Coordinates of C-alpha atoms in Angstrom, one line a residue:
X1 CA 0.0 0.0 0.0
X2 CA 1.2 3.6 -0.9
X3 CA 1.3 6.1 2.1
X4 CA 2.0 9.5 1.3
X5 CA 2.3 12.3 4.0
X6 CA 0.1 14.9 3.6
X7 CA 1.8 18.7 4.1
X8 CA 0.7 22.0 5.1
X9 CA 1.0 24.7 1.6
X10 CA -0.9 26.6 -0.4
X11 CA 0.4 26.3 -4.0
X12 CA 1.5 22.6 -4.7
X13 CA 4.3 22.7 -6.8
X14 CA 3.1 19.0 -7.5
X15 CA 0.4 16.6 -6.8
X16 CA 0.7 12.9 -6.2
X17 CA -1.6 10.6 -8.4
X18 CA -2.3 7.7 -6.1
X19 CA -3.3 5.5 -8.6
X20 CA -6.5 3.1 -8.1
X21 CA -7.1 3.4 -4.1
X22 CA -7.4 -0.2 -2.6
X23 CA -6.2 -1.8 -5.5
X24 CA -2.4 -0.4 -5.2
X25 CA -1.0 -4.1 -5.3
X26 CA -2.9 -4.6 -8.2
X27 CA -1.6 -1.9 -10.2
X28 CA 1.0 -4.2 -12.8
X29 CA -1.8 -6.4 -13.7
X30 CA -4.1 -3.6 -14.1
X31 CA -2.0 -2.3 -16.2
X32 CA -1.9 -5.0 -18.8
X33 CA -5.5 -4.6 -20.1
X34 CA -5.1 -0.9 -20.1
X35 CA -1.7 -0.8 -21.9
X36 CA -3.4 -3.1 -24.8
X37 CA -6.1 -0.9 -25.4
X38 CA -3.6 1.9 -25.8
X39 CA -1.8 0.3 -28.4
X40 CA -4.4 -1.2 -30.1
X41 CA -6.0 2.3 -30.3
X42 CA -2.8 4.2 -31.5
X43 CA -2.0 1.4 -34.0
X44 CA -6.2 1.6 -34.7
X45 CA -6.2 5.7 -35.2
X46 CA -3.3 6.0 -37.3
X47 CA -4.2 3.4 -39.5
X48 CA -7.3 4.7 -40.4
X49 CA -5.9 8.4 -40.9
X50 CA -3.2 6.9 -43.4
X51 CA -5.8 5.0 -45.2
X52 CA -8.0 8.3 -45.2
X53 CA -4.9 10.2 -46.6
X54 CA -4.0 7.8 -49.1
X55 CA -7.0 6.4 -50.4
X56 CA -8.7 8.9 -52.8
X57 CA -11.8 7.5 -52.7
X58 CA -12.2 8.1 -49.1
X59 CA -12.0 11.9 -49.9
X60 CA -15.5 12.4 -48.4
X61 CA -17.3 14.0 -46.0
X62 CA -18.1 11.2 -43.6
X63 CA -14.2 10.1 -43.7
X64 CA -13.1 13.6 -43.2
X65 CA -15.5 13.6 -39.9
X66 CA -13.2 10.3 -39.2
X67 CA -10.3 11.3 -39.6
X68 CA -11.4 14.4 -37.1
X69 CA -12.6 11.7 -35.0
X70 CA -9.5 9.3 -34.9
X71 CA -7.1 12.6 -34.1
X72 CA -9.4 13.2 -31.2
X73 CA -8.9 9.7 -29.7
X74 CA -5.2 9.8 -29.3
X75 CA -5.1 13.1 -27.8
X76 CA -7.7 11.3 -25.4
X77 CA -5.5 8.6 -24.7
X78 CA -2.4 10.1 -25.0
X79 CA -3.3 12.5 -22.7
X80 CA -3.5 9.9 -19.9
X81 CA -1.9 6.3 -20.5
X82 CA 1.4 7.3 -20.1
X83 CA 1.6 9.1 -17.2
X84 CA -0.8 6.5 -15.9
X85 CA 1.7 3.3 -16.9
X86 CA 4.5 5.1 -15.3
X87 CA 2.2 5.3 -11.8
X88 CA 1.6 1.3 -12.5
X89 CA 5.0 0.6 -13.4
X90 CA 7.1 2.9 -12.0
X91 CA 6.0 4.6 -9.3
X92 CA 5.8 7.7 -10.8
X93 CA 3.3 9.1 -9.1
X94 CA 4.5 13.2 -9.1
X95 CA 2.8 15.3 -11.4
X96 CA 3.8 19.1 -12.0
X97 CA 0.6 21.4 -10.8
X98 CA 0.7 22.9 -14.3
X99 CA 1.2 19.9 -16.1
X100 CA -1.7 18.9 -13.7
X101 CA -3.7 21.1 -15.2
X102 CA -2.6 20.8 -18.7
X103 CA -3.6 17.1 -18.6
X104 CA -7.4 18.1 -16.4
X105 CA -7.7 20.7 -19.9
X106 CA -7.1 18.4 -22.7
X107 CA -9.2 15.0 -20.7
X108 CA -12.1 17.2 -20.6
X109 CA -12.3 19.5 -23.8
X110 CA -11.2 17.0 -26.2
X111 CA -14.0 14.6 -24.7
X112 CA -16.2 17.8 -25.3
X113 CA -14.8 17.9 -28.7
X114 CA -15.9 13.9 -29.7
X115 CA -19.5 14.3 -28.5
X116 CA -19.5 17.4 -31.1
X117 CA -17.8 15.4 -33.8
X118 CA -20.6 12.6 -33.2
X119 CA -23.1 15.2 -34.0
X120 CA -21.4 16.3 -37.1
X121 CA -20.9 12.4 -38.7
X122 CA -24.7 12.4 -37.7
X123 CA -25.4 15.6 -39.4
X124 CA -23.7 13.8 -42.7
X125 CA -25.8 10.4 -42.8
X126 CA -29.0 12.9 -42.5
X127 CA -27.7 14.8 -45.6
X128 CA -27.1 11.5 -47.2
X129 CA -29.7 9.8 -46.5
X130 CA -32.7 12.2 -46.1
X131 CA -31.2 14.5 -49.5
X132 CA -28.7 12.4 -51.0
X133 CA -28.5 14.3 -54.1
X134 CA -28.1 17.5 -52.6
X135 CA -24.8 15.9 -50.5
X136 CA -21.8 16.5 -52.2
X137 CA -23.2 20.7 -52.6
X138 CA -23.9 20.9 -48.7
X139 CA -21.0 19.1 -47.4
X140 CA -18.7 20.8 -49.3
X141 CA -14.6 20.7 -47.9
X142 CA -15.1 24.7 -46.6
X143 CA -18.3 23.2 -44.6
X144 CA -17.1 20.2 -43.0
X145 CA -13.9 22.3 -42.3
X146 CA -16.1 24.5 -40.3
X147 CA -18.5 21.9 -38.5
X148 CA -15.4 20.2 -37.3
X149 CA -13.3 23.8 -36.2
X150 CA -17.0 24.8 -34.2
X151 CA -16.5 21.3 -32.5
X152 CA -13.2 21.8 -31.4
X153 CA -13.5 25.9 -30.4
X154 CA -16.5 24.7 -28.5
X155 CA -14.4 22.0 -26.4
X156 CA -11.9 24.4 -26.2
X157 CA -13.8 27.4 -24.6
X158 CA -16.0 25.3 -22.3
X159 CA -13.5 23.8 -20.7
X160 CA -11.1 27.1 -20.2
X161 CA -11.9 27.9 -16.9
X162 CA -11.6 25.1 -15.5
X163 CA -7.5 25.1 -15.1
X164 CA -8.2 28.7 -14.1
X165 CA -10.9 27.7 -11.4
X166 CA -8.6 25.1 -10.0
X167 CA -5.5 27.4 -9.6
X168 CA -7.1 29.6 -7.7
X169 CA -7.9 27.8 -4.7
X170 CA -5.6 27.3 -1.9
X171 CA -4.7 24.1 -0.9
X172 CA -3.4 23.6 2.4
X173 CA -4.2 19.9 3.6
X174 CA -3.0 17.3 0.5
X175 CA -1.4 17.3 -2.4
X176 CA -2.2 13.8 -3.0
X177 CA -5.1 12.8 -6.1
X178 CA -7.0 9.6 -5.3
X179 CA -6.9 8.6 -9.1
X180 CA -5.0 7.6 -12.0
X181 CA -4.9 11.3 -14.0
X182 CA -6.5 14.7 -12.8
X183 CA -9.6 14.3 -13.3
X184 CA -11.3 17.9 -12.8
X185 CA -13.4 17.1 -9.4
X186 CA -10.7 14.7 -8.0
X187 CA -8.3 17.7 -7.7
X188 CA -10.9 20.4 -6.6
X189 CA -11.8 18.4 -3.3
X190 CA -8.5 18.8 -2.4
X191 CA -8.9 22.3 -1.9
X192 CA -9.4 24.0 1.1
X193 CA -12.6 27.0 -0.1
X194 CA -15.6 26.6 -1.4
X195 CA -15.1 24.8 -4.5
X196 CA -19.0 25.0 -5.2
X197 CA -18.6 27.3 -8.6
X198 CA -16.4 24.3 -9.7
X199 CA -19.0 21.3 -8.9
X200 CA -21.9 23.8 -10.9
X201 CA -20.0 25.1 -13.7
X202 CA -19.0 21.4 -14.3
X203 CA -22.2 20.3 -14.1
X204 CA -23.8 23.2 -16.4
X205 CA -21.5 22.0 -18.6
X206 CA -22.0 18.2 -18.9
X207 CA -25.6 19.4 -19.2
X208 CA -25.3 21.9 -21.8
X209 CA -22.8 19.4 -24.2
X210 CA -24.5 16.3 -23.5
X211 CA -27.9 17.6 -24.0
X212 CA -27.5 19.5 -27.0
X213 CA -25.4 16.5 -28.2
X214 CA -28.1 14.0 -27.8
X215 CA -31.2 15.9 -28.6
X216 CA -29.4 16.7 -31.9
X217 CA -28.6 13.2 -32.2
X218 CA -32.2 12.1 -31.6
X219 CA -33.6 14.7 -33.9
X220 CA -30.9 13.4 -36.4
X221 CA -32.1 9.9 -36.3
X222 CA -36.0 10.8 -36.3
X223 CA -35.1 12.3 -39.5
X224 CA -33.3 9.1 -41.0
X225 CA -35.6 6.6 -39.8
X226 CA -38.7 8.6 -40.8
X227 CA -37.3 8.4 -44.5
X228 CA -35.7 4.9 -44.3
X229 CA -39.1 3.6 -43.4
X230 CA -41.0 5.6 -46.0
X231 CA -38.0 3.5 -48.8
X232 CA -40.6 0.9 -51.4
X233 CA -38.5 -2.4 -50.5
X234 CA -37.3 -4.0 -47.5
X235 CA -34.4 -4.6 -48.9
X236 CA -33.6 -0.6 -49.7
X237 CA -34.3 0.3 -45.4
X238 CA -31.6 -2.7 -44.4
X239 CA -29.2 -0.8 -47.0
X240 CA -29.9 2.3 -45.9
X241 CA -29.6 1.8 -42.2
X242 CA -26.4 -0.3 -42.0
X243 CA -25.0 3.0 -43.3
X244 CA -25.7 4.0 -40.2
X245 CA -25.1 0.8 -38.0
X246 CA -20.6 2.3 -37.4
X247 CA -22.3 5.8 -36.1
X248 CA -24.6 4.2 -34.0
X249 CA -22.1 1.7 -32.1
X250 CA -19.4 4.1 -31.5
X251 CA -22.1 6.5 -30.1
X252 CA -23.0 4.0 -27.8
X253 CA -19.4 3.5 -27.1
X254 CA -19.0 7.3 -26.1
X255 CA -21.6 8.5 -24.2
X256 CA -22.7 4.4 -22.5
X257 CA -19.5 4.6 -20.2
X258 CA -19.5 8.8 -19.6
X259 CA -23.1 8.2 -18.3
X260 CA -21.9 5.2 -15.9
X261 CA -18.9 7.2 -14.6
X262 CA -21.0 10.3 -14.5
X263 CA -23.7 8.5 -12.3
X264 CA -21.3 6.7 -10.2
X265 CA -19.2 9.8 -9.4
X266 CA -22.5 11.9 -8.9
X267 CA -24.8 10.3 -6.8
X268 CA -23.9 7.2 -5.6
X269 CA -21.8 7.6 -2.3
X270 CA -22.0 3.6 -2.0
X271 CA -20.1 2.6 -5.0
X272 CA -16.7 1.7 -3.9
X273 CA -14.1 4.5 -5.3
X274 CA -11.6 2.3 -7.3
X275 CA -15.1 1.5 -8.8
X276 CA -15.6 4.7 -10.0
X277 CA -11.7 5.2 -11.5
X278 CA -12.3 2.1 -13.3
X279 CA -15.2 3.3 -14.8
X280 CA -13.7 6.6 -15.6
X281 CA -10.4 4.9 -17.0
X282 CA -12.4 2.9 -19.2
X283 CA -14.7 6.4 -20.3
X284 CA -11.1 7.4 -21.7
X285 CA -9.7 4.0 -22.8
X286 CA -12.8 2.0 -24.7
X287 CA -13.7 4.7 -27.5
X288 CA -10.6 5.1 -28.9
X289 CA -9.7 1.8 -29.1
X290 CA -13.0 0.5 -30.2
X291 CA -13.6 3.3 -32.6
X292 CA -11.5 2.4 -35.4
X293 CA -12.4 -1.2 -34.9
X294 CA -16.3 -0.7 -35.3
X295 CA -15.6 1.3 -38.4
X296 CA -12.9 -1.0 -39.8
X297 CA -15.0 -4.0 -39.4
X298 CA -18.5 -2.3 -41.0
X299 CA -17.5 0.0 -43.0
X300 CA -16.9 -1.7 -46.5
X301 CA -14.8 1.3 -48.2
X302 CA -12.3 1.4 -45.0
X303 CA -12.2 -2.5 -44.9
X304 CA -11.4 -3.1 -48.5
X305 CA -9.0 -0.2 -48.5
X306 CA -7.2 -1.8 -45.5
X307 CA -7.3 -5.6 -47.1
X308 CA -6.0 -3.9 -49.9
X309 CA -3.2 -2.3 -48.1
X310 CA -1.9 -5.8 -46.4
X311 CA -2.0 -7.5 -49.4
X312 CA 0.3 -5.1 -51.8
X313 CA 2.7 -5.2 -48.7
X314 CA 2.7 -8.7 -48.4
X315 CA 3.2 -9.3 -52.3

């Protein structure tokens, strides 16, 4: 077990990531699973941005919003993993207070920026399916450059103030962070003030991104189904919506996990707390590793581009 003396300052010039609480002995095998999801969603991510760069024919608006997607997913994990393998392997459990903060920025706008980039590759199978023949002159390069800079300036600017909240607050009983990275609330309980501005903002934002997110997703999919259904042959609506079926899984990846650590962390004080980290890890970890697996496997442009790719290297 890890026991770190807790000191008497204001400004830390560090803070100590403890890790998963409880499960400190646990921490190499933990870190197996969690390291194999890392490199199966770096290998994942950058293969499917080569393919999108090399393969003319994925030059469209849904891969663009892919591509947007993939670089999104290894800032997300890259922001994280290694700092938390060198806690499981290690023992590097000192974190710089800025670098602290740099880390609690990037976690939580560029998880900001994925829900937006879900609503955009929503936005495109509407277009296509819903006015197919009006696609190519709506999604146009200018626009999806756009939709995808408002997703990221709206990650971005949300999540400013929180480094800003959290370096104002004195904090004169522990540096230490019972977690594996600095997760935003994690590091504000340490604070000795009323950190109330932080738990609301916080809040006001998960509310504001998620439920914009999801009713535009839901009004999205009314959309799609209401014309997929109105299609002559039963053959047409199966087409149709397994154009869909990639979109749908890795939205379920997403926002499945953020709701179960967002509940756990909320308002369940009977939910162990190594619990909650796991669920939190796993909020960071699953998407970008499953991502460019669910559209590897389904989608039939990106799979035969990929095949294709193996099979001139291996000849």
């Amino acid at each position: 077990m890890l026991d770190f003396n807790s000191t008497a300052f204001i400004n830390p010039s560090t803070f100590i990531l403890v890790g998963i609480p409880g499960l400190e002995d646990w921490h190499i095998w933990i870190s197996i699973p969690f390291c194999s999801m890392y490199v199966v969603a770096l290998m994942g991510n950058i293969l499917i941005l080569f393919v999108i760069k090399t393969e003319a024919v994925l030059h469209e608006p849904m891969f663009y919003f892919l591509s947007m997607l993939a670089i999104t997913d290894l800032i997300l994990s890259t922001s994280t993993l290694p700092k938390m393998l060198g806690v499981f392997w290690f023992s590097l459990h000192e974190i710089n207070f800025h670098a602290c903060l740099t880390q609690m920025f990037f976690i939580h706008a560029f998880s900001g920026v994925e829900s937006g980039l879900l609503v955009a590759m929503a936005l495109d199978r509407y277009v296509a399916i819903c006015s197919p023949l009006r696609h190519s002159s709506i999604l146009t390069n200018s626009v999806v450059a756009q939709i995808g800079l408002v997703a990221l300036v709206r990650g971005l600017v949300l999540m400013m103030p929180h480094p800003f909240l959290v370096r104002r607050w004195p904090y004169c009983l522990s540096n230490v962070v019972p977690h594996t990275y600095c997760e935003h609330m994690a590091v504000v309980k340490l604070a000795c003030a009323d950190i109330s501005i932080n738990s609301h903002y916080s809040l006001a934002v998960i509310i504001l991104i998620v439920g914009t997110d999801v009713t535009c997703l839901s009004l999205s999919y009314v959309q799609i189904l209401h014309t997929v259904f109105n299609l002559p042959s039963k053959e047409a609506r199966l087409k149709t919506l397994s154009t869909c079926g990639s979109h749908i899984c890795v939205i379920l990846t997403f926002y499945i996990p953020a709701l179960f650590s967002f509940l756990t962390h909320r308002f369940s004080n009977h939910i162990p707390p190594h619990t909650h980290i796991l669920l939190a890890n796993m909020y960071l970890l699953a998407p970008p590793m499953l991502n460019p697996i669910i559209y590897g496997v389904r989608t039939k442009q990106i799979r035969e581009c990929v095949l294709q790719l193996f099979m001139t290297k291996i000849s």
